[in-house]
Amino acid sequence: MSNNIEGKVVVITGASSGLGEAAARLLSGEGASVVLGARRVDRIQSLAGALTAKGGKALAVATDVTQYDQVKRLVDAAVETYGRIDVMINNAGLMPHSPLERLKIDEWNRMIDVNIKGVLYGIAAALPHMKQQKAGHIINVSSVAGHKVGPGSAVYAATKYAVRALSEGLRQEVKPYNIRTTVISPGAVATELPDSISEPDVSQSIHKFYEAFAIPADSFARAVAFAISQPEEVDVNEILFRPTRQEL
Ligand SMILES: NC(=O)c1ccc[n+]([C@@H]2O[C@H](COP(=O)([O-])OP(=O)(O)OC[C@H]3O[C@@H](n4cnc5c(N)ncnc54)[C@H](OP(=O)(O)O)[C@@H]3O)[C@@H](O)[C@H]2O)c1
């Protein structure tokens, strides 16, 4: 019986750690060919090697999602190697929380570049292929912070609200091309994400929160697999999940 994952070609940005890596492992185990993008090439190469050693198909392509050319190269490599792209997972992101009054303007710019423009570049790279195929699935990663804003998270939350807005616009626009769209909004999941916080006091409190509440990254991977594995006529548009104990 098909799981509707086996044989699919899945491109994942931010596949070098955390949620992207967990999704790559689960989807590869279910028979997908995975194409891994991130800047830390050693990590994606060794992940691709481990998946291949288990009998999977995997390719690693050095990718900085702030550069459209590089995201296009990632997607084109998937199509050249495996003949098509079935799923694009725009997952790369960072979360350097800080209060606005500390004026961490470089960090604001990086979040806008990676969390918003990176997603747009992923859409731009995948869409022409999917339109031509008249099939495909674009999965964008937002956050609980795309639903709720708190002190210190204003810019991060703004980028994640933007991902939801983009995903909803995309959903409506790609109807003629038989393309599915899903936005996934996780709560606290144990990854390297809090390491992107540079302000020591904020870093300490977020790390404490994650140590107390975060759930394993395969929670995200299962949400991705759920959306992909639905019959093609079923479009799961939004998934919001949290640790059971997370109040926020
Ligand atoms: N963990 C959570 O609690 C949580 C909750 C809600 C949403 N999210 C979202 O989930 C996504 C994945 O985060 P994570 O939790 O898995 O954190 P993570 O372990 O820090 O992973 C972040 C990934 O993004 C990649 N990345 C960062 N900047 C990049 C760039 N310029 N170009 C290409 N890749 C880049 C990193 O790869 P390189 O550094 O190797 O490039 C890494 O693979 C993010 O969008 C995050 O906002 C996470």
Short mmCIF file of C-alpha atoms and ligand atoms in Angstrom, two decimals:
data_model
loop_
_atom_site.label_atom_id
_atom_site.label_comp_id
_atom_site.label_asym_id
_atom_site.label_seq_id
_atom_site.Cartn_x
_atom_site.Cartn_y
_atom_site.Cartn_z
CA MET A 1 0.00 0.00 0.00
CA SER A 2 1.35 3.45 -0.90
CA ASN A 3 1.90 5.97 1.90
CA ASN A 4 1.86 8.76 -0.70
CA ILE A 5 5.42 9.56 0.47
CA GLU A 6 7.35 6.71 -1.14
CA GLY A 7 9.04 7.80 -4.37
CA LYS A 8 8.34 11.50 -3.84
CA VAL A 9 11.15 14.01 -4.32
CA VAL A 10 11.30 16.30 -1.29
CA VAL A 11 13.52 19.39 -1.04
CA ILE A 12 14.20 20.65 2.49
CA THR A 13 15.91 23.92 3.44
CA GLY A 14 17.58 24.09 6.84
CA ALA A 15 18.20 20.35 6.74
CA SER A 16 21.47 20.49 8.69
CA SER A 17 19.84 20.33 12.13
CA GLY A 18 16.63 20.33 14.14
CA LEU A 19 13.31 20.13 12.36
CA GLY A 20 14.70 19.90 8.83
CA GLU A 21 17.03 17.04 9.72
CA ALA A 22 14.25 15.18 11.56
CA ALA A 23 11.92 15.55 8.56
CA ALA A 24 14.64 14.31 6.20
CA ARG A 25 15.22 11.21 8.33
CA LEU A 26 11.54 10.31 8.63
CA LEU A 27 10.66 10.97 4.98
CA SER A 28 13.72 9.08 3.75
CA GLY A 29 12.69 6.16 5.94
CA GLU A 30 9.27 6.28 4.26
CA GLY A 31 10.87 6.03 0.82
CA ALA A 32 11.14 9.68 -0.31
CA SER A 33 14.19 10.97 -2.17
CA VAL A 34 15.40 13.90 -0.09
CA VAL A 35 17.38 16.89 -1.31
CA LEU A 36 19.03 18.68 1.59
CA GLY A 37 19.92 22.37 1.64
CA ALA A 38 21.84 24.33 4.31
CA ARG A 39 25.05 26.31 4.70
CA ARG A 40 26.84 23.75 6.89
CA VAL A 41 27.71 21.41 4.06
CA ASP A 42 29.58 18.90 6.23
CA ARG A 43 26.37 18.27 8.18
CA ILE A 44 24.09 17.76 5.17
CA GLN A 45 26.70 15.63 3.42
CA SER A 46 27.04 13.33 6.39
CA LEU A 47 23.24 13.17 6.76
CA ALA A 48 22.90 12.31 3.05
CA GLY A 49 25.60 9.64 3.51
CA ALA A 50 23.80 8.12 6.50
CA LEU A 51 20.45 8.02 4.66
CA THR A 52 22.06 6.52 1.55
CA ALA A 53 23.80 3.88 3.67
CA LYS A 54 20.35 2.82 4.90
CA GLY A 55 19.18 2.34 1.30
CA GLY A 56 17.62 5.78 0.82
CA LYS A 57 18.16 8.36 -1.90
CA ALA A 58 19.61 11.66 -0.70
CA LEU A 59 21.49 14.59 -2.12
CA ALA A 60 23.21 17.48 -0.29
CA VAL A 61 23.47 20.91 -1.90
CA ALA A 62 25.18 23.86 -0.17
CA THR A 63 22.47 26.53 0.10
CA ASP A 64 22.18 29.94 1.68
CA VAL A 65 18.47 30.76 1.45
CA THR A 66 19.15 34.49 1.45
CA GLN A 67 20.55 34.04 -2.08
CA TYR A 68 17.85 33.30 -4.66
CA ASP A 69 20.39 31.79 -7.09
CA GLN A 70 21.42 29.25 -4.48
CA VAL A 71 17.84 28.22 -3.67
CA LYS A 72 17.13 27.86 -7.38
CA ARG A 73 20.26 25.72 -7.73
CA LEU A 74 19.03 23.49 -4.88
CA VAL A 75 15.65 22.94 -6.50
CA ASP A 76 17.09 22.54 -9.99
CA ALA A 77 19.53 19.92 -8.63
CA ALA A 78 16.54 17.94 -7.33
CA VAL A 79 14.84 18.06 -10.73
CA GLU A 80 18.05 17.23 -12.63
CA THR A 81 18.87 14.30 -10.35
CA TYR A 82 15.45 12.82 -9.67
CA GLY A 83 13.37 14.19 -12.56
CA ARG A 84 10.85 16.27 -10.59
CA ILE A 85 10.08 18.03 -7.31
CA ASP A 86 7.05 16.85 -5.38
CA VAL A 87 7.47 18.70 -2.09
CA MET A 88 9.30 21.91 -1.14
CA ILE A 89 9.76 22.41 2.60
CA ASN A 90 10.75 26.02 3.36
CA ASN A 91 12.08 25.38 6.84
CA ALA A 92 15.33 27.36 7.30
CA GLY A 93 15.02 29.99 10.00
CA LEU A 94 16.52 31.70 13.02
CA MET A 95 15.11 33.24 16.19
CA PRO A 96 17.41 35.84 17.79
CA HIS A 97 14.85 37.22 20.24
CA SER A 98 15.48 40.60 21.90
CA PRO A 99 13.42 43.60 23.01
CA LEU A 100 13.04 46.19 20.23
CA GLU A 101 14.63 48.91 22.38
CA ARG A 102 17.98 47.11 22.15
CA LEU A 103 18.05 47.96 18.44
CA LYS A 104 19.55 44.69 17.18
CA ILE A 105 19.07 45.89 13.63
CA ASP A 106 21.45 43.37 12.04
CA GLU A 107 19.49 40.55 13.65
CA TRP A 108 16.17 42.04 12.46
CA ASN A 109 17.57 42.12 8.95
CA ARG A 110 18.82 38.53 9.15
CA MET A 111 15.41 37.29 10.34
CA ILE A 112 13.69 39.14 7.50
CA ASP A 113 16.22 37.77 5.00
CA VAL A 114 16.09 34.15 6.14
CA ASN A 115 12.60 33.71 7.61
CA ILE A 116 10.67 35.72 4.99
CA LYS A 117 12.80 36.17 1.88
CA GLY A 118 14.18 32.64 2.20
CA VAL A 119 10.62 31.27 2.09
CA LEU A 120 9.78 33.49 -0.90
CA TYR A 121 12.88 32.30 -2.74
CA GLY A 122 11.88 28.69 -2.04
CA ILE A 123 8.45 29.37 -3.50
CA ALA A 124 10.01 31.11 -6.52
CA ALA A 125 12.38 28.21 -7.15
CA ALA A 126 9.78 25.44 -6.82
CA LEU A 127 6.70 27.00 -8.38
CA PRO A 128 7.70 26.96 -12.08
CA HIS A 129 8.46 23.21 -11.89
CA MET A 130 5.26 22.44 -9.99
CA LYS A 131 3.14 24.51 -12.39
CA GLN A 132 4.59 22.56 -15.29
CA GLN A 133 4.01 19.23 -13.53
CA LYS A 134 0.49 20.33 -12.51
CA ALA A 135 1.33 18.79 -9.16
CA GLY A 136 3.33 19.59 -6.07
CA HIS A 137 3.21 20.53 -2.43
CA ILE A 138 4.77 23.56 -0.72
CA ILE A 139 5.20 23.36 3.05
CA ASN A 140 6.17 26.56 4.89
CA VAL A 141 7.31 26.61 8.49
CA SER A 142 5.75 29.31 10.67
CA SER A 143 5.51 29.03 14.48
CA VAL A 144 3.23 29.50 17.46
CA ALA A 145 4.94 32.92 17.28
CA GLY A 146 3.07 33.35 13.98
CA HIS A 147 -0.12 33.31 16.07
CA LYS A 148 0.98 35.04 19.28
CA VAL A 149 3.37 37.91 19.99
CA GLY A 150 5.24 38.38 23.27
CA PRO A 151 7.83 40.83 24.55
CA GLY A 152 11.19 40.16 22.93
CA SER A 153 9.70 38.24 20.01
CA ALA A 154 8.24 41.10 17.95
CA VAL A 155 10.46 40.77 14.87
CA TYR A 156 10.57 36.96 14.90
CA ALA A 157 6.78 36.89 15.30
CA ALA A 158 6.40 39.40 12.47
CA THR A 159 8.39 37.10 10.17
CA LYS A 160 6.28 34.11 11.17
CA TYR A 161 2.99 36.03 10.71
CA ALA A 162 4.35 36.90 7.27
CA VAL A 163 4.93 33.22 6.50
CA ARG A 164 1.28 32.53 7.31
CA ALA A 165 0.10 35.42 5.11
CA LEU A 166 2.28 34.24 2.22
CA SER A 167 1.06 30.68 2.63
CA GLU A 168 -2.61 31.70 2.54
CA GLY A 169 -2.09 33.86 -0.56
CA LEU A 170 -0.16 31.04 -2.20
CA ARG A 171 -2.88 28.53 -1.32
CA GLN A 172 -5.46 30.53 -3.21
CA GLU A 173 -3.27 31.33 -6.20
CA VAL A 174 -2.06 27.80 -6.98
CA LYS A 175 -5.49 26.18 -7.20
CA PRO A 176 -5.34 26.05 -11.03
CA TYR A 177 -2.10 24.08 -10.88
CA ASN A 178 -3.21 21.33 -8.50
CA ILE A 179 -0.56 22.35 -5.96
CA ARG A 180 -1.09 21.70 -2.26
CA THR A 181 0.07 24.15 0.45
CA THR A 182 0.63 23.58 4.14
CA VAL A 183 1.82 25.94 6.85
CA ILE A 184 3.12 24.25 9.98
CA SER A 185 3.33 26.21 13.24
CA PRO A 186 5.28 24.37 15.94
CA GLY A 187 5.53 25.30 19.61
CA ALA A 188 8.75 24.65 21.53
CA VAL A 189 10.70 21.82 19.92
CA ALA A 190 14.18 20.83 21.09
CA THR A 191 16.60 22.03 18.38
CA GLU A 192 19.50 24.46 18.04
CA LEU A 193 17.07 27.35 17.47
CA PRO A 194 17.57 29.11 20.85
CA ASP A 195 21.33 29.20 20.13
CA SER A 196 20.67 32.03 17.65
CA ILE A 197 19.84 34.39 20.56
CA SER A 198 22.74 36.77 21.22
CA GLU A 199 21.45 38.70 24.25
CA PRO A 200 22.67 36.76 27.32
CA ASP A 201 19.64 37.42 29.56
CA VAL A 202 17.13 36.54 26.83
CA SER A 203 19.18 33.48 25.83
CA GLN A 204 19.21 32.22 29.39
CA SER A 205 15.46 32.51 29.88
CA ILE A 206 14.59 30.95 26.50
CA HIS A 207 17.04 28.08 27.04
CA LYS A 208 15.41 27.48 30.44
CA PHE A 209 11.97 27.47 28.83
CA TYR A 210 13.09 25.01 26.14
CA GLU A 211 14.78 22.74 28.69
CA ALA A 212 11.52 22.63 30.67
CA PHE A 213 8.99 22.31 27.84
CA ALA A 214 10.44 21.39 24.44
CA ILE A 215 9.40 18.15 22.73
CA PRO A 216 11.53 16.08 20.30
CA ALA A 217 11.94 17.14 16.66
CA ASP A 218 10.24 14.04 15.30
CA SER A 219 6.94 15.70 16.39
CA PHE A 220 7.48 18.08 13.47
CA ALA A 221 8.55 15.29 11.12
CA ARG A 222 5.32 13.40 11.83
CA ALA A 223 3.26 16.54 11.11
CA VAL A 224 5.05 16.88 7.76
CA ALA A 225 4.50 13.20 6.96
CA PHE A 226 0.80 13.53 7.87
CA ALA A 227 0.30 16.41 5.43
CA ILE A 228 2.21 14.74 2.59
CA SER A 229 0.65 11.32 3.07
CA GLN A 230 -2.94 12.49 2.55
CA PRO A 231 -4.54 11.52 -0.76
CA GLU A 232 -3.67 14.10 -3.47
CA GLU A 233 -7.24 15.49 -3.38
CA VAL A 234 -6.79 16.39 0.31
CA ASP A 235 -4.95 19.64 1.06
CA VAL A 236 -4.01 20.02 4.74
CA ASN A 237 -3.51 23.79 4.90
CA GLU A 238 -2.54 24.43 8.51
CA ILE A 239 -1.06 22.48 11.39
CA LEU A 240 -0.47 24.14 14.78
CA PHE A 241 1.03 21.97 17.51
CA ARG A 242 2.65 22.54 20.90
CA PRO A 243 4.10 20.56 23.75
CA THR A 244 1.11 19.47 25.83
CA ARG A 245 2.55 21.38 28.79
CA GLN A 246 3.18 24.63 26.86
CA GLU A 247 0.70 27.33 27.92
CA LEU A 248 1.84 30.19 25.65
N1 LIG B 1 12.43 24.62 17.39
C1 LIG B 1 11.32 25.30 17.65
O1 LIG B 1 10.90 25.40 18.80
C2 LIG B 1 10.57 25.96 16.54
C3 LIG B 1 9.27 26.41 16.81
C4 LIG B 1 8.57 27.06 15.81
C5 LIG B 1 9.14 27.24 14.57
N2 LIG B 1 10.40 26.80 14.34
C6 LIG B 1 10.98 27.05 13.02
O2 LIG B 1 11.51 25.85 12.51
C7 LIG B 1 12.50 26.13 11.54
C8 LIG B 1 13.71 25.25 11.77
O3 LIG B 1 14.31 25.62 12.98
P1 LIG B 1 14.91 24.55 14.02
O4 LIG B 1 14.08 24.64 15.24
O5 LIG B 1 15.12 23.25 13.39
O6 LIG B 1 16.29 25.28 14.38
P2 LIG B 1 17.81 24.89 14.05
O7 LIG B 1 18.14 23.56 14.62
O8 LIG B 1 18.61 26.06 14.50
O9 LIG B 1 17.83 24.78 12.48
C9 LIG B 1 17.79 25.92 11.66
C10 LIG B 1 18.16 25.51 10.26
O10 LIG B 1 18.06 26.67 9.43
C11 LIG B 1 19.23 26.73 8.64
N3 LIG B 1 19.56 28.08 8.24
C12 LIG B 1 19.72 29.20 9.00
N4 LIG B 1 20.09 30.24 8.23
C13 LIG B 1 20.17 29.76 6.96
C14 LIG B 1 20.51 30.33 5.72
N5 LIG B 1 20.85 31.63 5.59
N6 LIG B 1 20.50 29.54 4.62
C15 LIG B 1 20.18 28.24 4.72
N7 LIG B 1 19.83 27.64 5.85
C16 LIG B 1 19.84 28.40 6.97
C17 LIG B 1 20.33 26.10 9.49
O11 LIG B 1 21.34 25.57 8.61
P3 LIG B 1 22.81 26.18 8.42
O12 LIG B 1 23.13 26.97 9.66
O13 LIG B 1 23.65 24.96 8.25
O14 LIG B 1 22.68 27.00 7.19
C18 LIG B 1 19.57 24.97 10.17
O15 LIG B 1 19.57 23.83 9.37
C19 LIG B 1 12.76 27.63 11.63
O16 LIG B 1 12.08 28.30 10.59
C20 LIG B 1 12.16 28.00 12.98
O17 LIG B 1 11.78 29.35 13.04
C21 LIG B 1 11.13 26.16 15.29
#
